[in-house]
Short mmCIF file of C-alpha atoms in Angstrom, two decimals:
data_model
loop_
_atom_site.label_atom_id
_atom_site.label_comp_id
_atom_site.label_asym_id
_atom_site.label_seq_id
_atom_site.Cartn_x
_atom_site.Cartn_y
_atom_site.Cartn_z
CA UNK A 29 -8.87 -39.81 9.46
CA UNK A 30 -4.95 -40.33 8.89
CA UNK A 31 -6.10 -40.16 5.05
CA UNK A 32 -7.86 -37.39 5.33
CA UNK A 33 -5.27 -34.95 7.14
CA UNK A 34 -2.61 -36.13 5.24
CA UNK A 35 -3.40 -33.61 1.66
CA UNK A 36 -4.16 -30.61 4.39
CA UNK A 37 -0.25 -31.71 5.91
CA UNK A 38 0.98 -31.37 2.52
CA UNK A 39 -0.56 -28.14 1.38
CA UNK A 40 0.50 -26.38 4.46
CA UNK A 41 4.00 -27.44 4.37
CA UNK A 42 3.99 -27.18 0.35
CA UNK A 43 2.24 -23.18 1.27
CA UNK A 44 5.14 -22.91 3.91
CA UNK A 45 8.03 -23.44 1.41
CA UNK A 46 6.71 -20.80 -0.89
CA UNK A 47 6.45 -18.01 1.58
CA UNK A 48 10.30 -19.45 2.85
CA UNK A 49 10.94 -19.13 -0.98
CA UNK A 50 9.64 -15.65 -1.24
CA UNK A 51 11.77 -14.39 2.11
CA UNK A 52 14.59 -15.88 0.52
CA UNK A 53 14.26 -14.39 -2.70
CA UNK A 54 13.67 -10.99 -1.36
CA UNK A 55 16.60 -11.06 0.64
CA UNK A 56 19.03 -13.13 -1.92
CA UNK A 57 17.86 -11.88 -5.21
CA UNK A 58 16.83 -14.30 -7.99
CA UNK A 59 20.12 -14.77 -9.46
CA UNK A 60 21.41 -16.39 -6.38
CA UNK A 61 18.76 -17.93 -4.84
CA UNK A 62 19.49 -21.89 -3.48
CA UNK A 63 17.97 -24.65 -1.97
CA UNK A 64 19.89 -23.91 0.90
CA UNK A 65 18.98 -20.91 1.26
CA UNK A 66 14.91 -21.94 1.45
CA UNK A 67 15.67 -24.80 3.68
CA UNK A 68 16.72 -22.32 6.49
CA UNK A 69 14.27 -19.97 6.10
CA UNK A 70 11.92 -22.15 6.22
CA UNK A 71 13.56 -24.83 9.11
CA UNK A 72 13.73 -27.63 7.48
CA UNK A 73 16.24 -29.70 5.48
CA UNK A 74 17.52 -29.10 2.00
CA UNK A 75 16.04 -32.62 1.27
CA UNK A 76 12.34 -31.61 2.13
CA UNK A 77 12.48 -28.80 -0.25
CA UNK A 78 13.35 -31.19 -3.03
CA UNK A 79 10.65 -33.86 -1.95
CA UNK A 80 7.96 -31.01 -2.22
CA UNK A 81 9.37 -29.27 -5.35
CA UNK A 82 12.07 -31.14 -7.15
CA UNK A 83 12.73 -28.28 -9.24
CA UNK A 84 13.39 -25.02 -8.43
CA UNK A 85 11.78 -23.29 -11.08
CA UNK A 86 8.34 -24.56 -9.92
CA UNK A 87 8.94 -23.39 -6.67
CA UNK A 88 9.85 -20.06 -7.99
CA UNK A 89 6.63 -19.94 -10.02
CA UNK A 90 4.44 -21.04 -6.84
CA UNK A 91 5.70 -17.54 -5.19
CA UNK A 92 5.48 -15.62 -8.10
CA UNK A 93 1.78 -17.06 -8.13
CA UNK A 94 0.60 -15.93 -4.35
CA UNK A 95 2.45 -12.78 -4.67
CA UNK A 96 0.42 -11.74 -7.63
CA UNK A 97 -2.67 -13.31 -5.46
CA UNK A 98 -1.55 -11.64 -2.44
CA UNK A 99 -1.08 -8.18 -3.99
CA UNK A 100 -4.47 -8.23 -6.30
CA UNK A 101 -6.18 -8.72 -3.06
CA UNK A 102 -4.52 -6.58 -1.19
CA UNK A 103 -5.67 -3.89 -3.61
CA UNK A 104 -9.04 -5.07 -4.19
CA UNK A 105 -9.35 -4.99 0.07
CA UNK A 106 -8.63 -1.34 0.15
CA UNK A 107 -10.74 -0.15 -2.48
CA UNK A 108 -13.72 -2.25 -1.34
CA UNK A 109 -13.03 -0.67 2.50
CA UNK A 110 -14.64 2.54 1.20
CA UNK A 111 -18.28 3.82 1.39
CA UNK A 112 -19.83 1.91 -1.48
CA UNK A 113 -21.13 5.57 -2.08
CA UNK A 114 -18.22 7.45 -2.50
CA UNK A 115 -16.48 6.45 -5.70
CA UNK A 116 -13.76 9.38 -5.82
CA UNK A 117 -12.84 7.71 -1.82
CA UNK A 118 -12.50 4.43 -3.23
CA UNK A 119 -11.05 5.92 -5.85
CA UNK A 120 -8.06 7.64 -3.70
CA UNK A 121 -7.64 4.14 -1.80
CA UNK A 122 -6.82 2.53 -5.16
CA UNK A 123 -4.35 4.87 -6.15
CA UNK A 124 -2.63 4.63 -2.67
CA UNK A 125 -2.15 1.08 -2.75
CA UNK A 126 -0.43 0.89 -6.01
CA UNK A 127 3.07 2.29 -4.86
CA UNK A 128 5.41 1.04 -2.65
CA UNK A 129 5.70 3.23 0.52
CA UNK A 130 9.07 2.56 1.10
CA UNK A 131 12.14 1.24 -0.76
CA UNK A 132 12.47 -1.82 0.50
CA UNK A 133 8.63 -2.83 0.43
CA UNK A 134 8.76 -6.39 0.26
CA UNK A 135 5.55 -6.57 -1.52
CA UNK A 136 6.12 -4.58 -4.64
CA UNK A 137 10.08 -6.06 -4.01
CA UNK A 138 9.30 -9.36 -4.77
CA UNK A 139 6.70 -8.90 -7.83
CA UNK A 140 9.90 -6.70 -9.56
CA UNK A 141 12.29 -9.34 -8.85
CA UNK A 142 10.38 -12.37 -10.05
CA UNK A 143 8.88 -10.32 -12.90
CA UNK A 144 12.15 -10.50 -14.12
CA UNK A 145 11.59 -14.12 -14.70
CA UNK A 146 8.77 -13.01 -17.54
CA UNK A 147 11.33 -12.78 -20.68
CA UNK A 148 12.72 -16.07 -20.32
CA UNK A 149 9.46 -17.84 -19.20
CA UNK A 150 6.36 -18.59 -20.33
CA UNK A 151 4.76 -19.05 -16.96
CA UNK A 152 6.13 -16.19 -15.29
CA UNK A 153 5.09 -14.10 -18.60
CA UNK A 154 1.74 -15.49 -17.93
CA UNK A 155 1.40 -14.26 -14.31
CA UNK A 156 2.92 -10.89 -15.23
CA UNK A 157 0.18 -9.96 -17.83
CA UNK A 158 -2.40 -11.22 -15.76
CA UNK A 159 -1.56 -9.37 -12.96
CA UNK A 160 -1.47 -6.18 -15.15
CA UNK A 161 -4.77 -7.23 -17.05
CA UNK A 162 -6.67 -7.55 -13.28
CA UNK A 163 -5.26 -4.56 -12.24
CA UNK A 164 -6.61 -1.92 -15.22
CA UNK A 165 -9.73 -4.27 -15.03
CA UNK A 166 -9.58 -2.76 -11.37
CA UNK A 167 -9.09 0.65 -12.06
CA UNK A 168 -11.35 0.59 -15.19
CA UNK A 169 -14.34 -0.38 -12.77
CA UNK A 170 -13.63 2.74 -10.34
CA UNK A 171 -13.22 4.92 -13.28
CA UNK A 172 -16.64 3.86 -14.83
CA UNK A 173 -18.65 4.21 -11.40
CA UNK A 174 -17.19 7.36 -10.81
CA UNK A 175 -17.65 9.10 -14.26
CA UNK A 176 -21.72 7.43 -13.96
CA UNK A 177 -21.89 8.69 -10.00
CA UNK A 178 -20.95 12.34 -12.10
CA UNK A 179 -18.23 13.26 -9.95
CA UNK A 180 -15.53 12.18 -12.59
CA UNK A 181 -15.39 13.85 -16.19
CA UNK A 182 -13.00 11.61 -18.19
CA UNK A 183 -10.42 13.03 -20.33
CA UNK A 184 -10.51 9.52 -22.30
CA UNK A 185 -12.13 6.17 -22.13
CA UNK A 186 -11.79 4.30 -19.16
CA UNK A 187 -9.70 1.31 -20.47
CA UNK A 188 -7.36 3.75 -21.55
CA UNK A 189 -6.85 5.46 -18.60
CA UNK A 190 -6.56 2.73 -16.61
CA UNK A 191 -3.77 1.13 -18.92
CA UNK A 192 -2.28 4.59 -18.22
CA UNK A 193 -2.12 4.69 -14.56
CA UNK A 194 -1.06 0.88 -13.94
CA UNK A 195 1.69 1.92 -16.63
CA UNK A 196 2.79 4.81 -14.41
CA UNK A 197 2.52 2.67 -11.28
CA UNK A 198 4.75 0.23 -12.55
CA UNK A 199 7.23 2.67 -13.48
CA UNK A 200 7.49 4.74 -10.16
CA UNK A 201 7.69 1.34 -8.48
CA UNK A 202 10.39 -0.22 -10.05
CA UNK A 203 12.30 3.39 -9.49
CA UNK A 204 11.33 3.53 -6.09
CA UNK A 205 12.40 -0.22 -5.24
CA UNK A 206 15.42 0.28 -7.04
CA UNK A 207 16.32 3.13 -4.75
CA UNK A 208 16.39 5.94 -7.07
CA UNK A 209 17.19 8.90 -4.98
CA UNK A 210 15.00 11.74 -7.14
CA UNK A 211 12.03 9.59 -6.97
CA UNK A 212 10.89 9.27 -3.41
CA UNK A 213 7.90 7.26 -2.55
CA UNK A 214 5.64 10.70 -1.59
CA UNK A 215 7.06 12.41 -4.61
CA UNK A 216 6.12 9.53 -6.54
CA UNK A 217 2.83 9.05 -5.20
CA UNK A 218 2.02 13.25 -5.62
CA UNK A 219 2.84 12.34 -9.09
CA UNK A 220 0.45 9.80 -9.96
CA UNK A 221 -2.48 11.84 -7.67
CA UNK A 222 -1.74 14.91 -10.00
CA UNK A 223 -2.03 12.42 -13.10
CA UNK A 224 -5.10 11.35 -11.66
CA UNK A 225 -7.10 14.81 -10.84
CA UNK A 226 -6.42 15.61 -14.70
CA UNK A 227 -7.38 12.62 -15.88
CA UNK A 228 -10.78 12.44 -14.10
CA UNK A 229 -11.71 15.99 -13.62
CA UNK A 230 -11.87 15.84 -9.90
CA UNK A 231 -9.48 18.04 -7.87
CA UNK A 232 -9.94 16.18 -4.17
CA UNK A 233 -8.54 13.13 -4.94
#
């Protein structure tokens, strides 16, 4: 029995040093992140992080890894929440989880800060256009069902559109998380809706 908790042990305390990690990251910033700084958030001592993750980098790539997870799902959850029979609903839902609603969202924080990580590594480059793949893979699939349910008339294939509005997501985002005063978060998000009803033909979204 000892044997057997023993990997569960070490998973949860390896899980619990990557959400410290994130916290820490969010609040710190990449740049000046330290081993201290995830031993207190997470309670324990500077030497346990090390045992876990002797480098840092690894541990950084762990959080960049469940908040990519953690966001995908988060997205897929609100779009599946919707009446399987009303593709322009789950449709909205989509395009309302894709901004952050506030400037500090930690959420969206966290994927800008550690996506800064994607020019210098391979890994983090990796997890960036993955997460970007899943999500026009996403919106490609709500396009399609809605142009074949006939309530959306495409103004151009789906693929393209959806590279389009992940594209514009990711650019109100990063404005809105950087705290650019003539972008806020309902501006932005009237923005992308407008983008939307053209794009798909449907005025109600």
């Amino acid at each position: 029995m000892r044997k057997a908790g023993r990997p569960r042990n070490q998973t949860a305390r390896r899980q619990a040093l990557v959400s410290a990690a994130g916290r820490a990251i969010a609040e710190r910033g990449l740049e000046a992140l330290r081993i201290k700084d995830i031993a207190d958030a997470a309670g324990v001592s500077q030497g346990s992080v090390l045992y876990y993750y002797p480098e840092l980098n690894d541990l950084v790539l762990e959080v960049h890894r469940g908040a990519v997870e953690g966001y995908l799902t988060s997205r897929q959850r609100a779009y599946d929440e919707e009446p399987a029979d009303d593709p322009a609903a789950r449709f909205r839902a989509l395009l309302h989880s894709g901004l952050p609603a506030m400037t500090d969202d930690p959420a969206h924080g966290l994927l800008y800060e550690l996506h800064r990580r994607a020019g210098r590594s391979p890994g983090h480059a990796e997890l960036m256009a993955s997460l970007f793949a899943r999500e026009v893979a996403l919106y490609t699939t709500a396009l399609e069902v809605g142009a074949a349910s006939g309530g959306f008339t495409l103004a151009a294939s789906a693929q393209d559109l959806a590279h389009g509005l992940v594209a514009l997501e990711d650019g109100y985002g990063l404005h809105i998380v950087s705290r650019n005063a003539a972008l806020h978060p309902d501006r932005a998000q009237e923005l992308l809706l407008a983008h939307a009803r053209a794009v798909t033909g449907r005025a109600d979204l």
